[in-house]
XYZ file of C-alpha atoms in Angstrom:
418
model
C -40.612 28.769 40.407
C -40.623 32.497 41.067
C -43.065 35.155 39.987
C -42.062 38.809 39.866
C -45.103 41.063 39.923
C -45.733 44.787 39.487
C -42.638 45.523 37.426
C -42.853 49.157 36.384
C -41.095 48.534 33.074
C -39.014 45.729 31.561
C -36.339 47.297 29.359
C -34.444 45.433 26.619
C -37.103 42.728 26.306
C -37.453 40.325 23.403
C -39.041 36.992 22.581
C -36.067 35.863 20.477
C -32.367 36.738 20.456
C -31.959 40.154 18.815
C -29.265 40.621 16.202
C -26.612 43.270 16.687
C -28.215 46.677 16.415
C -26.398 48.904 13.942
C -27.039 52.414 12.717
C -30.510 53.745 13.555
C -31.471 50.372 15.057
C -29.100 51.010 17.986
C -31.641 53.520 19.292
C -34.349 50.821 19.468
C -34.809 49.510 22.992
C -37.990 47.412 23.275
C -39.841 47.688 26.587
C -42.958 46.497 28.363
C -44.665 48.506 31.096
C -46.649 47.190 34.076
C -45.361 43.664 33.739
C -44.791 40.313 35.437
C -42.006 37.760 34.935
C -41.742 34.033 35.680
C -38.409 32.398 36.574
C -37.602 28.696 36.769
C -34.273 28.130 38.474
C -31.702 30.329 36.744
C -33.820 30.915 33.624
C -36.442 33.377 32.472
C -39.560 31.432 31.445
C -41.963 34.143 30.363
C -43.097 37.687 30.958
C -46.068 39.784 29.986
C -48.464 42.510 31.078
C -49.807 42.377 34.645
C -53.287 42.018 33.172
C -52.227 38.495 32.106
C -50.293 37.638 35.284
C -50.793 34.014 36.391
C -52.284 33.163 39.782
C -49.702 33.416 42.529
C -50.505 30.215 44.431
C -47.863 28.040 42.803
C -45.024 30.557 42.924
C -42.637 32.267 45.262
C -43.666 35.868 44.707
C -41.395 38.908 44.581
C -43.278 42.212 44.402
C -41.207 44.664 42.336
C -43.340 47.558 43.622
C -43.255 49.471 40.366
C -39.490 49.378 39.935
C -37.866 49.206 36.492
C -36.047 46.049 35.371
C -32.938 45.910 33.166
C -30.753 43.025 31.989
C -27.429 42.985 33.805
C -24.619 44.997 32.290
C -22.173 42.875 30.304
C -18.750 44.463 30.788
C -16.490 43.118 28.052
C -13.251 44.959 28.926
C -11.742 45.062 32.409
C -8.481 44.674 34.298
C -10.115 43.705 37.595
C -7.181 41.588 38.826
C -4.417 43.845 40.134
C -2.288 44.241 43.250
C -2.852 47.859 44.300
C -4.376 51.172 43.177
C -2.186 53.888 41.612
C -3.564 57.038 43.191
C -0.111 58.677 43.140
C -0.331 58.781 39.352
C -3.649 60.583 39.689
C -1.707 63.377 41.394
C 0.971 63.305 38.666
C -1.735 63.927 36.073
C -3.123 66.816 38.108
C 0.402 68.241 38.029
C 0.423 67.997 34.238
C 2.292 64.784 33.428
C 1.043 62.823 30.416
C 0.283 59.098 30.201
C 3.595 58.508 28.420
C 5.577 60.673 30.866
C 4.185 58.723 33.829
C 5.107 55.473 32.092
C 8.644 56.784 31.506
C 8.955 57.438 35.260
C 8.281 53.754 35.963
C 4.581 54.281 36.514
C 1.648 52.962 34.534
C 1.454 49.321 33.561
C 5.012 48.572 34.733
C 4.142 49.932 38.180
C 1.209 47.535 38.439
C 3.338 44.659 37.153
C 6.034 45.204 39.777
C 3.454 45.140 42.562
C 1.598 42.113 41.251
C 4.773 40.107 40.774
C 5.528 40.567 44.489
C 2.046 39.716 45.805
C 1.050 36.142 46.718
C -1.600 34.563 44.524
C -3.993 34.053 47.452
C -3.925 37.758 48.309
C -4.482 38.793 44.692
C -7.520 36.504 44.561
C -8.924 37.847 47.838
C -8.660 41.455 46.639
C -10.216 40.584 43.284
C -13.170 38.925 45.018
C -13.858 42.122 46.972
C -13.866 44.205 43.802
C -16.093 41.728 42.017
C -18.671 41.687 44.813
C -18.838 45.481 44.609
C -19.441 45.295 40.844
C -22.314 42.857 41.264
C -24.193 45.420 43.348
C -23.644 47.944 40.552
C -25.487 45.780 38.047
C -22.692 43.884 36.296
C -23.814 40.360 35.398
C -20.969 39.231 33.104
C -17.346 40.327 33.013
C -14.200 39.956 30.932
C -10.897 40.157 32.850
C -7.439 40.548 31.310
C -4.002 39.546 32.441
C -1.175 41.923 31.536
C 0.031 43.082 34.946
C 2.351 40.084 35.207
C 4.739 40.518 32.267
C 6.816 37.509 33.318
C 6.182 33.839 32.660
C 5.316 33.153 36.304
C 3.282 36.292 36.968
C 1.159 36.090 33.825
C 0.239 32.523 34.705
C -0.449 33.631 38.271
C -2.891 36.263 37.026
C -4.670 33.877 34.700
C -4.968 31.259 37.438
C -6.532 33.892 39.691
C -9.046 34.673 36.937
C -9.756 30.945 36.572
C -10.410 30.754 40.326
C -12.743 33.749 40.041
C -14.631 31.964 37.253
C -15.246 28.998 39.530
C -16.273 31.181 42.480
C -18.311 33.972 40.917
C -22.097 33.810 40.391
C -21.682 35.429 36.959
C -19.960 34.352 33.729
C -16.356 35.544 33.497
C -14.176 35.514 30.396
C -10.366 35.514 30.612
C -8.086 37.330 28.177
C -4.326 36.815 27.877
C -2.731 40.271 27.605
C 0.940 39.494 28.050
C 1.585 42.067 25.292
C 0.436 44.923 27.534
C 3.819 46.625 27.954
C 7.451 45.715 27.316
C 9.231 44.731 30.555
C 12.420 46.783 31.208
C 14.620 43.693 31.055
C 13.567 43.169 27.422
C 14.063 46.767 26.352
C 16.999 45.825 24.130
C 15.532 42.535 22.941
C 11.875 42.840 21.967
C 12.044 39.647 19.923
C 12.906 37.638 23.031
C 9.804 38.892 24.831
C 7.631 38.094 21.839
C 9.075 34.598 21.842
C 8.314 34.277 25.570
C 4.674 35.171 24.932
C 4.180 33.018 21.857
C 6.537 30.078 22.259
C 6.390 29.594 26.030
C 3.304 31.193 27.572
C 0.699 30.452 24.912
C 1.247 26.670 24.933
C 1.048 26.585 28.740
C -2.080 28.759 28.783
C -3.722 26.467 26.225
C -2.689 23.363 28.168
C -4.331 24.668 31.363
C -7.323 26.281 29.632
C -6.541 29.659 31.172
C -7.795 32.038 28.471
C -10.757 32.625 26.176
C -9.215 35.496 24.167
C -5.869 37.089 23.394
C -5.064 40.812 23.502
C -2.251 43.212 22.596
C -1.775 46.937 23.243
C -1.010 48.207 19.744
C 0.188 51.754 20.387
C 3.293 53.910 20.020
C 5.716 53.082 22.814
C 4.098 49.684 23.395
C 3.602 47.131 20.570
C 3.878 47.753 16.855
C 1.369 46.789 14.206
C 3.633 43.968 13.034
C 3.943 42.654 16.602
C 0.181 42.929 17.110
C -0.451 40.930 13.942
C 1.927 38.223 15.139
C 0.177 38.066 18.527
C -3.266 37.799 16.931
C -2.197 35.060 14.534
C -0.507 33.120 17.335
C -3.655 33.335 19.441
C -5.794 32.125 16.559
C -3.597 29.038 16.247
C -4.554 28.168 19.825
C -8.240 28.944 19.347
C -8.100 32.338 21.066
C -9.905 35.120 19.176
C -8.428 38.587 19.550
C -9.808 41.506 21.570
C -7.218 44.215 21.110
C -6.356 47.614 22.577
C -5.867 50.069 19.721
C -6.397 53.639 18.541
C -6.214 55.045 22.065
C -3.717 57.750 21.126
C -2.735 56.998 17.535
C -4.079 55.339 14.394
C -1.573 52.666 13.315
C -3.526 50.336 11.030
C -4.519 48.011 13.866
C -8.250 48.130 13.124
C -7.864 46.838 9.578
C -5.418 44.186 10.811
C -7.782 43.104 13.584
C -10.697 42.792 11.179
C -8.538 40.723 8.827
C -7.558 38.475 11.762
C -11.204 37.943 12.738
C -10.896 39.802 16.043
C -13.990 39.749 18.245
C -13.547 43.408 19.160
C -11.241 46.392 18.891
C -11.219 48.414 22.100
C -10.605 52.098 22.993
C -10.939 53.810 19.569
C -10.510 57.355 20.845
C -8.645 58.230 17.616
C -10.389 57.165 14.392
C -10.327 58.158 10.758
C -13.084 57.845 8.173
C -11.630 54.721 6.533
C -11.428 52.924 9.895
C -15.020 53.774 10.732
C -16.175 52.590 7.317
C -14.267 49.323 7.788
C -15.887 48.721 11.190
C -19.292 49.446 9.696
C -18.791 46.564 7.274
C -17.127 44.135 9.705
C -18.201 41.513 12.215
C -15.549 42.870 14.611
C -17.214 44.936 17.335
C -16.188 48.486 18.229
C -15.756 48.653 22.007
C -15.724 52.161 23.481
C -14.272 52.937 26.919
C -15.362 56.530 27.650
C -14.295 56.557 31.301
C -10.614 56.165 30.286
C -10.218 59.499 28.431
C -12.473 61.094 31.063
C -10.165 60.040 33.900
C -7.025 60.871 31.894
C -8.543 64.225 30.912
C -7.538 63.315 27.376
C -8.745 65.508 24.541
C -9.270 62.471 22.299
C -12.792 61.057 22.468
C -14.370 58.483 20.228
C -16.489 60.028 17.441
C -19.324 57.735 18.463
C -22.023 59.387 16.376
C -19.992 58.989 13.194
C -19.122 55.428 14.156
C -22.793 54.564 14.686
C -23.789 56.255 11.438
C -21.124 54.202 9.658
C -22.935 51.058 10.835
C -20.397 49.794 13.367
C -21.584 47.452 16.128
C -20.824 49.625 19.149
C -20.102 48.228 22.623
C -19.585 50.066 25.916
C -17.294 48.680 28.621
C -15.619 49.958 31.775
C -11.861 49.400 31.289
C -11.786 49.028 35.089
C -8.098 49.197 36.064
C -5.934 50.748 38.793
C -4.310 53.448 36.685
C -6.563 55.017 34.069
C -10.087 53.911 35.027
C -10.419 52.995 38.710
C -14.133 52.236 38.456
C -16.295 49.471 37.070
C -19.573 51.380 37.469
C -21.259 50.658 34.151
C -24.115 53.068 34.766
C -21.537 55.881 34.788
C -20.016 54.498 31.588
C -23.481 54.913 30.047
C -23.748 58.439 31.435
C -20.423 59.472 29.903
C -21.367 57.864 26.597
C -24.417 60.134 26.560
C -22.739 63.276 27.900
C -19.438 63.225 26.042
C -20.007 60.922 23.070
C -23.560 62.091 22.314
C -25.046 58.605 22.402
C -28.756 58.369 23.131
C -29.798 56.595 26.363
C -31.263 53.714 24.325
C -28.015 53.387 22.375
C -25.971 53.347 25.576
C -28.080 50.612 27.203
C -27.935 48.489 24.050
C -24.160 48.900 23.862
C -23.634 48.075 27.552
C -25.933 45.057 27.709
C -26.857 43.318 24.449
C -23.694 44.238 22.570
C -21.517 43.619 25.624
C -22.843 40.066 25.680
C -22.010 39.654 21.995
C -18.474 40.939 22.664
C -17.972 38.039 25.106
C -19.822 35.434 23.005
C -22.501 35.318 25.698
C -25.445 36.570 23.643
C -27.250 33.220 23.918
C -27.271 33.635 27.713
C -27.297 37.316 28.544
C -27.753 40.851 27.281
C -31.536 41.027 27.066
C -34.663 39.856 28.873
C -36.117 36.951 26.904
C -37.498 33.445 27.511
C -34.693 30.932 28.008
C -32.064 33.515 28.906
C -30.178 33.419 32.185
C -32.022 35.417 34.837
C -29.350 38.035 35.518
C -30.969 41.441 35.905
C -31.314 44.412 38.217
C -34.162 46.556 39.436
C -33.921 50.319 39.770
C -36.201 52.690 41.560
C -39.199 53.628 39.435
C -37.812 55.832 36.659
C -39.727 58.745 35.130
C -38.095 57.783 31.798
C -35.185 55.765 30.459
C -33.101 58.949 30.195
C -33.220 59.304 33.970
C -30.745 56.413 34.361
C -27.768 58.076 32.598
C -29.008 61.547 33.627
C -28.658 60.731 37.339
C -24.984 59.847 37.051
C -24.249 60.453 40.744
C -27.186 58.516 42.172
C -27.377 54.873 43.228
C -30.590 53.947 41.446
C -30.163 50.166 41.610
C -32.288 48.704 44.410
C -32.060 44.942 43.802
C -29.871 42.518 41.870
C -30.919 39.048 40.689
C -28.249 36.575 39.549
C -29.057 33.114 38.229
C -32.680 33.652 39.187
C -31.948 34.389 42.846
C -32.077 37.653 44.736
C -28.379 38.403 45.226
C -28.624 41.807 46.879
C -31.270 44.328 47.870
C -30.830 47.864 49.113
C -31.950 48.369 52.661
C -34.716 50.969 53.034
C -33.726 54.226 54.676
C -34.866 54.981 58.204
């Protein structure tokens, strides 16, 4: 058993699993200063004030030296598996081309699909492992990964098999999402129905047979998939036991939120464009509202989620990275929290709740992760001693994380300078 002593502050601590925090409750982030913690294997056993710390003789002791402790980030929306970055499109955007104009030039999702289709599965897996290891040092302790850069029968299965291999290899929980409805391949431009049939009649049964996915997704947006197509995808996924986590309201409001709620979707993701009725519906729904603030930041898009109104409406708000090679080439969740504060006017407490506790709920991992409590998996990170919670999102350019524990073991520790 391990004993962590001299923890400056344990943030997001609880004795029992907290419910989703909505409205004003999202700003509640319980903490305990000057604390100890006991671990047994990969589990948290107990924690309390240092004044009640047990004798150290029977433990392996780790002295936290006054550092702050947070539960690992739970990133519920990523596209970590891809073949190559798309930095050339970054230059196109600087030159004034829009997301849709870049896609029309053969860029965007279709660019990534072409590259992934040509890359051997072993190489895709090796590159994904490198990216994942980097994320672990940045505090991510659970991750959702989507397919959607395959867009053929063979390549979509290749992506999902890579994600399955990552699940078996990684020291953190990983959830897989089938996103074959990410973009329409050029060869199906004149026959959308045939591609829908490929996804539903051919791919879904094979994915279910091999246990390759936990969720299903669709990009419901103008120029991609219609509301009717999105509804068909969600219903097909439900028939195979795959709840929906859908991309919607990134550029346009098309009725996808109401449809997703009706279909029992776990989350609706992006939500840069929202109207009052949609926010009211999310405030009354079990479907979570997943915000991806680094995407409009990187795209320099004028549309940004009205997070304050969404919170006031009572929606269960989640923050995730949208890590992908084209529109968000970063999985740094601490920066996601910073942008949520800076651009969406979320409070630091709200951002941490949305990126940890609510991220776990968005992946159905709340029993394991998302907060520091007895019985939970011991995935957490230690930062340098913070003058206040606000210092974490405030210092958006600093590497404040100094140690990462995964499954109760020290996974990584920053080397001291000098």
